[in-house]
Amino acid sequence: MSTENSSPIPVQREEDPVVSAGLEIAMKWGAALGGPEQLKIAFEALEPQLKREHQIRLKQLEMQTKKAEREAREAREIRQHRFRLASLITGAALSAAMLGAGVYVAKDAWWLASILCGPSLISMAAIIILRRHDSEAMKAVADAAKRAANLASQGQTP
């Protein structure tokens, strides 16, 4: 046996102040309770309380996590709602402007009126307001615009 193991009081290590402070506290508790057996009994009596506090803390952390997720989801829903509302207002204003401009230029530039009030108005509304841009729908709109331009150019020849 070495001298460290044979002495009743453990030798404090100067390298680690945390370990030495912990050993000092343990020695004081052991002396106050009358020995290591009483200290062990005190720790065993304290263990259920520590377990309960740990479970409570885990539940609190779980509730905080759920609250943070709920707040993030609500903030995302609010942002999406604002974006959809802004898209609706922008699309409606742009549609009204295109329709008004098409009616205004109808006397002088029939081809421009057919572009402004025709398929481009519908496709623009579908893209901005409905957030849909199917490739088939875009091809159909392009074909309709070409047909409208062809019919308009045929109707003007004297």
Coordinates of N, CA and C in Angstrom, one line a residue:
M1 N 0.8 -1.2 0.0 CA 0.0 0.0 0.0 C 0.9 1.2 0.0
S2 N 0.4 2.2 -0.7 CA 1.1 3.5 -0.7 C 0.7 4.4 0.4
T3 N 1.4 5.5 0.6 CA 1.0 6.4 1.7 C -0.3 7.1 1.4
E4 N -0.6 7.2 0.1 CA -1.9 7.9 -0.2 C -3.1 7.0 0.2
N5 N -3.0 5.7 0.0 CA -4.1 4.8 0.3 C -4.2 4.5 1.8
S6 N -3.1 4.6 2.5 CA -3.2 4.2 3.9 C -3.7 5.3 4.8
S7 N -3.6 6.6 4.4 CA -4.1 7.7 5.3 C -5.6 7.7 5.2
P8 N -6.2 8.1 6.4 CA -7.7 8.2 6.4 C -8.2 9.4 5.6
I9 N -7.4 10.4 5.5 CA -7.8 11.6 4.7 C -7.1 11.6 3.4
P10 N -7.8 11.7 2.3 CA -7.1 11.7 1.0 C -6.3 12.9 0.8
V11 N -5.2 12.8 0.1 CA -4.3 13.9 -0.1 C -4.9 14.7 -1.2
Q12 N -4.9 16.0 -1.0 CA -5.5 16.9 -2.0 C -4.5 17.1 -3.1
R13 N -5.1 17.2 -4.3 CA -4.2 17.4 -5.5 C -4.3 18.9 -5.8
E14 N -3.1 19.4 -5.9 CA -3.0 20.8 -6.2 C -3.3 21.2 -7.7
E15 N -3.2 20.2 -8.5 CA -3.4 20.4 -10.0 C -4.8 20.8 -10.3
D16 N -5.8 20.2 -9.7 CA -7.2 20.4 -10.1 C -8.0 21.0 -8.9
P17 N -8.3 22.3 -9.0 CA -9.0 22.9 -7.8 C -10.4 22.4 -7.7
V18 N -11.1 22.0 -8.8 CA -12.4 21.5 -8.7 C -12.5 20.1 -7.9
V19 N -11.5 19.3 -8.3 CA -11.5 18.0 -7.6 C -11.2 18.2 -6.1
S20 N -10.2 19.0 -5.8 CA -9.9 19.2 -4.4 C -11.0 19.9 -3.6
A21 N -11.8 20.8 -4.3 CA -13.0 21.4 -3.6 C -14.0 20.3 -3.4
G22 N -14.2 19.4 -4.4 CA -15.2 18.4 -4.2 C -14.8 17.4 -3.1
L23 N -13.6 17.0 -3.0 CA -13.1 16.1 -2.0 C -13.3 16.8 -0.6
E24 N -13.0 18.1 -0.5 CA -13.1 18.8 0.7 C -14.6 18.8 1.2
I25 N -15.5 19.0 0.3 CA -16.9 19.1 0.6 C -17.4 17.7 1.0
A26 N -16.9 16.6 0.3 CA -17.3 15.3 0.7 C -16.8 14.9 2.1
M27 N -15.6 15.3 2.4 CA -15.0 15.0 3.7 C -15.8 15.7 4.8
K28 N -16.2 17.0 4.6 CA -17.0 17.7 5.6 C -18.4 17.0 5.8
W29 N -19.1 16.6 4.7 CA -20.3 15.9 4.8 C -20.2 14.6 5.5
G30 N -19.1 13.9 5.2 CA -18.9 12.6 5.8 C -18.6 12.8 7.3
A31 N -17.9 13.8 7.7 CA -17.6 14.0 9.1 C -18.9 14.5 9.8
A32 N -19.7 15.3 9.2 CA -20.9 15.8 9.8 C -21.9 14.7 10.0
L33 N -22.0 13.7 9.1 CA -23.0 12.7 9.2 C -22.5 11.5 10.1
G34 N -21.2 11.5 10.3 CA -20.7 10.4 11.2 C -20.0 9.3 10.4
G35 N -19.8 9.4 9.2 CA -19.0 8.4 8.4 C -19.6 8.2 7.0
P36 N -18.8 7.4 6.3 CA -19.2 7.2 4.9 C -20.6 6.4 4.7
E37 N -20.9 5.6 5.7 CA -22.2 4.9 5.6 C -23.4 5.8 5.7
Q38 N -23.3 6.8 6.6 CA -24.4 7.7 6.7 C -24.5 8.6 5.5
L39 N -23.3 9.0 4.9 CA -23.3 9.8 3.7 C -23.9 9.0 2.6
K40 N -23.7 7.7 2.5 CA -24.3 6.9 1.4 C -25.8 6.9 1.6
I41 N -26.3 6.7 2.8 CA -27.7 6.7 3.1 C -28.3 8.1 2.7
A42 N -27.6 9.1 3.0 CA -28.1 10.5 2.7 C -28.2 10.7 1.2
F43 N -27.2 10.2 0.5 CA -27.3 10.3 -1.0 C -28.4 9.4 -1.6
E44 N -28.6 8.2 -1.0 CA -29.7 7.4 -1.5 C -31.0 8.0 -1.2
A45 N -31.2 8.7 -0.1 CA -32.4 9.4 0.2 C -32.6 10.6 -0.8
L46 N -31.5 11.2 -1.2 CA -31.6 12.3 -2.1 C -31.8 12.0 -3.5
E47 N -31.5 10.7 -3.9 CA -31.6 10.3 -5.3 C -33.0 10.4 -5.9
P48 N -34.1 10.0 -5.2 CA -35.4 10.1 -5.8 C -35.8 11.6 -6.1
Q49 N -35.4 12.5 -5.2 CA -35.7 13.9 -5.5 C -35.0 14.4 -6.7
L50 N -33.7 14.0 -6.8 CA -32.9 14.4 -8.0 C -33.5 13.8 -9.3
K51 N -34.0 12.5 -9.2 CA -34.7 11.9 -10.4 C -35.9 12.7 -10.8
R52 N -36.7 13.1 -9.8 CA -38.0 13.9 -10.1 C -37.6 15.2 -10.7
E53 N -36.6 15.9 -10.1 CA -36.2 17.2 -10.7 C -35.7 17.0 -12.1
H54 N -35.0 15.9 -12.4 CA -34.5 15.7 -13.7 C -35.7 15.4 -14.7
Q55 N -36.7 14.6 -14.3 CA -37.8 14.4 -15.1 C -38.6 15.7 -15.4
I56 N -38.7 16.5 -14.4 CA -39.4 17.8 -14.5 C -38.7 18.7 -15.5
R57 N -37.3 18.7 -15.4 CA -36.5 19.5 -16.4 C -36.6 19.0 -17.8
L58 N -36.7 17.7 -17.9 CA -36.9 17.1 -19.3 C -38.2 17.5 -19.9
K59 N -39.3 17.5 -19.1 CA -40.6 17.9 -19.5 C -40.6 19.4 -19.9
Q60 N -39.9 20.2 -19.1 CA -39.9 21.6 -19.4 C -39.1 21.8 -20.7
L61 N -38.0 21.1 -21.0 CA -37.3 21.3 -22.2 C -38.1 20.8 -23.4
E62 N -38.9 19.7 -23.2 CA -39.8 19.2 -24.3 C -40.9 20.2 -24.6
M63 N -41.4 20.8 -23.6 CA -42.5 21.8 -23.8 C -41.9 23.1 -24.5
Q64 N -40.7 23.5 -24.1 CA -40.0 24.6 -24.7 C -39.8 24.3 -26.2
T65 N -39.4 23.1 -26.5 CA -39.1 22.7 -27.9 C -40.4 22.7 -28.7
K66 N -41.5 22.2 -28.1 CA -42.8 22.2 -28.8 C -43.3 23.6 -29.0
K67 N -43.1 24.5 -28.0 CA -43.5 25.9 -28.1 C -42.7 26.6 -29.2
A68 N -41.4 26.3 -29.3 CA -40.6 27.0 -30.3 C -41.0 26.5 -31.7
E69 N -41.3 25.2 -31.9 CA -41.8 24.7 -33.1 C -43.1 25.3 -33.5
R70 N -44.0 25.4 -32.6 CA -45.3 26.0 -32.9 C -45.2 27.4 -33.3
E71 N -44.3 28.2 -32.6 CA -44.1 29.6 -32.9 C -43.5 29.7 -34.3
A72 N -42.6 28.8 -34.6 CA -41.9 28.9 -36.0 C -43.0 28.6 -37.1
R73 N -43.8 27.6 -36.8 CA -44.9 27.2 -37.8 C -45.8 28.4 -37.9
E74 N -46.2 29.0 -36.8 CA -47.2 30.1 -36.9 C -46.5 31.3 -37.7
A75 N -45.3 31.6 -37.5 CA -44.6 32.6 -38.2 C -44.5 32.3 -39.7
R76 N -44.2 31.0 -40.0 CA -44.2 30.6 -41.4 C -45.5 30.8 -42.1
E77 N -46.6 30.4 -41.4 CA -48.0 30.5 -41.9 C -48.3 32.0 -42.1
I78 N -47.9 32.9 -41.2 CA -48.2 34.3 -41.4 C -47.5 34.8 -42.6
R79 N -46.2 34.5 -42.8 CA -45.4 34.9 -43.9 C -46.1 34.4 -45.2
Q80 N -46.5 33.2 -45.2 CA -47.1 32.6 -46.4 C -48.4 33.3 -46.7
H81 N -49.2 33.6 -45.7 CA -50.5 34.3 -45.9 C -50.2 35.7 -46.5
R82 N -49.2 36.4 -45.9 CA -48.9 37.8 -46.5 C -48.4 37.7 -47.9
F83 N -47.6 36.7 -48.2 CA -47.1 36.5 -49.6 C -48.3 36.2 -50.5
R84 N -49.2 35.3 -50.1 CA -50.4 35.1 -51.0 C -51.3 36.3 -51.2
L85 N -51.5 37.0 -50.1 CA -52.3 38.2 -50.2 C -51.6 39.3 -51.1
A86 N -50.3 39.5 -50.9 CA -49.6 40.4 -51.8 C -49.7 39.9 -53.3
S87 N -49.6 38.6 -53.5 CA -49.7 38.1 -54.9 C -51.1 38.4 -55.4
L88 N -52.1 38.2 -54.6 CA -53.5 38.4 -55.1 C -53.7 39.8 -55.4
I89 N -53.2 40.7 -54.6 CA -53.4 42.2 -54.9 C -52.6 42.6 -56.1
T90 N -51.4 42.1 -56.2 CA -50.6 42.5 -57.4 C -51.2 41.9 -58.7
G91 N -51.6 40.7 -58.6 CA -52.2 40.1 -59.8 C -53.5 40.8 -60.2
A92 N -54.3 41.1 -59.2 CA -55.6 41.8 -59.5 C -55.3 43.2 -60.1
A93 N -54.4 43.9 -59.6 CA -54.0 45.2 -60.1 C -53.4 45.1 -61.5
L94 N -52.6 44.2 -61.7 CA -51.9 44.0 -63.0 C -53.0 43.6 -64.0
S95 N -53.9 42.7 -63.7 CA -55.0 42.3 -64.6 C -55.9 43.5 -64.9
A96 N -56.2 44.3 -64.0 CA -57.1 45.4 -64.2 C -56.3 46.4 -65.1
A97 N -55.0 46.6 -64.9 CA -54.3 47.5 -65.7 C -54.2 47.0 -67.1
M98 N -53.9 45.7 -67.3 CA -53.8 45.1 -68.7 C -55.2 45.2 -69.4
L99 N -56.2 44.9 -68.7 CA -57.6 45.0 -69.3 C -57.9 46.5 -69.7
G100 N -57.6 47.4 -68.8 CA -57.9 48.8 -69.1 C -57.0 49.3 -70.2
A101 N -55.8 48.9 -70.2 CA -54.9 49.3 -71.3 C -55.3 48.7 -72.7
G102 N -55.8 47.4 -72.6 CA -56.3 46.8 -73.8 C -57.5 47.5 -74.4
V103 N -58.4 47.9 -73.5 CA -59.6 48.6 -74.0 C -59.3 50.0 -74.5
Y104 N -58.3 50.6 -73.8 CA -57.9 52.0 -74.2 C -57.3 52.0 -75.6
V105 N -56.4 51.0 -75.9 CA -55.7 51.0 -77.2 C -56.4 50.2 -78.3
A106 N -57.7 49.7 -78.0 CA -58.4 48.9 -79.0 C -58.7 49.6 -80.3
K107 N -59.0 50.9 -80.2 CA -59.3 51.7 -81.4 C -58.1 51.8 -82.3
D108 N -56.9 52.1 -81.7 CA -55.7 52.4 -82.5 C -54.9 51.2 -82.8
A109 N -54.7 50.3 -81.9 CA -53.8 49.2 -82.1 C -54.5 47.9 -81.6
W110 N -55.3 47.3 -82.6 CA -56.1 46.1 -82.3 C -55.2 45.0 -81.9
W111 N -54.0 44.9 -82.5 CA -53.1 43.7 -82.2 C -52.6 43.8 -80.7
L112 N -52.3 45.1 -80.3 CA -51.9 45.2 -78.9 C -53.0 44.9 -77.9
A113 N -54.3 45.3 -78.3 CA -55.4 45.0 -77.5 C -55.6 43.5 -77.3
S114 N -55.4 42.8 -78.5 CA -55.6 41.3 -78.4 C -54.5 40.7 -77.5
I115 N -53.3 41.2 -77.5 CA -52.3 40.7 -76.7 C -52.6 41.0 -75.2
L116 N -53.0 42.3 -74.9 CA -53.2 42.7 -73.5 C -54.4 42.0 -72.9
C117 N -55.5 41.8 -73.7 CA -56.8 41.3 -73.1 C -57.0 39.8 -73.5
G118 N -56.0 39.2 -74.1 CA -56.2 37.8 -74.6 C -55.6 36.8 -73.6
P119 N -55.0 35.9 -74.2 CA -54.4 34.8 -73.4 C -53.3 35.2 -72.5
S120 N -52.6 36.3 -72.8 CA -51.5 36.7 -71.9 C -52.1 37.2 -70.5
L121 N -53.3 37.8 -70.6 CA -54.0 38.2 -69.3 C -54.3 36.9 -68.5
I122 N -54.8 35.9 -69.1 CA -55.2 34.7 -68.4 C -53.9 34.0 -67.9
S123 N -52.9 33.9 -68.7 CA -51.7 33.2 -68.2 C -51.0 34.0 -67.1
M124 N -51.0 35.3 -67.2 CA -50.4 36.2 -66.1 C -51.2 36.0 -64.8
A125 N -52.5 35.9 -64.9 CA -53.3 35.7 -63.7 C -53.0 34.4 -63.1
A126 N -52.9 33.4 -64.0 CA -52.6 32.0 -63.5 C -51.3 31.9 -62.8
I127 N -50.3 32.6 -63.3 CA -49.0 32.5 -62.7 C -48.9 33.3 -61.4
I128 N -49.4 34.6 -61.4 CA -49.2 35.4 -60.3 C -50.2 35.1 -59.2
I129 N -51.5 34.9 -59.5 CA -52.5 34.7 -58.5 C -52.6 33.3 -58.0
L130 N -52.7 32.3 -59.0 CA -52.9 30.9 -58.6 C -51.5 30.2 -58.4
R131 N -50.4 30.8 -58.8 CA -49.1 30.2 -58.6 C -49.0 28.9 -59.3
R132 N -49.6 28.8 -60.5 CA -49.5 27.6 -61.4 C -48.9 28.0 -62.7
H133 N -48.0 27.2 -63.2 CA -47.4 27.5 -64.5 C -47.1 26.1 -65.2
D134 N -48.2 25.4 -65.5 CA -48.0 24.2 -66.2 C -47.5 24.4 -67.6
S135 N -46.6 23.5 -68.0 CA -46.0 23.7 -69.3 C -47.1 23.5 -70.4
E136 N -48.0 22.6 -70.2 CA -49.1 22.5 -71.2 C -50.0 23.7 -71.3
A137 N -50.3 24.3 -70.1 CA -51.1 25.5 -70.2 C -50.3 26.7 -70.8
M138 N -49.0 26.8 -70.6 CA -48.2 27.8 -71.2 C -48.2 27.6 -72.8
K139 N -48.1 26.4 -73.2 CA -48.1 26.1 -74.6 C -49.4 26.5 -75.3
A140 N -50.5 26.1 -74.5 CA -51.8 26.5 -75.0 C -52.0 28.0 -75.1
V141 N -51.5 28.7 -74.1 CA -51.6 30.2 -74.2 C -50.8 30.8 -75.3
A142 N -49.6 30.2 -75.5 CA -48.7 30.7 -76.6 C -49.4 30.4 -78.0
D143 N -50.0 29.2 -78.1 CA -50.7 28.9 -79.4 C -51.9 29.8 -79.6
A144 N -52.7 30.1 -78.5 CA -53.8 31.0 -78.6 C -53.4 32.4 -79.0
A145 N -52.2 32.9 -78.4 CA -51.7 34.2 -78.8 C -51.3 34.3 -80.2
K146 N -50.7 33.2 -80.7 CA -50.3 33.2 -82.2 C -51.6 33.2 -83.0
R147 N -52.6 32.4 -82.7 CA -53.8 32.4 -83.5 C -54.5 33.7 -83.4
A148 N -54.5 34.4 -82.3 CA -55.2 35.7 -82.2 C -54.4 36.7 -83.0
A149 N -53.1 36.7 -83.0 CA -52.3 37.6 -83.8 C -52.5 37.3 -85.3
N150 N -52.6 36.0 -85.7 CA -52.8 35.7 -87.1 C -54.2 36.1 -87.6
L151 N -55.2 35.9 -86.7 CA -56.6 36.3 -87.1 C -56.7 37.8 -87.2
A152 N -56.0 38.5 -86.3 CA -56.1 40.0 -86.3 C -55.4 40.6 -87.5
S153 N -54.3 39.9 -87.9 CA -53.5 40.4 -89.1 C -54.3 40.1 -90.4
Q154 N -55.1 39.0 -90.4 CA -55.9 38.7 -91.6 C -57.1 39.7 -91.7
G155 N -57.6 40.1 -90.6 CA -58.8 40.9 -90.6 C -58.5 42.3 -91.0
Q156 N -57.2 42.8 -91.0 CA -56.9 44.2 -91.2 C -56.6 44.4 -92.7
T157 N -56.2 43.4 -93.4 CA -55.8 43.7 -94.8 C -57.0 44.3 -95.6
P158 N -56.8 45.3 -96.4 CA -57.9 46.0 -97.2 C -58.3 45.3 -98.4

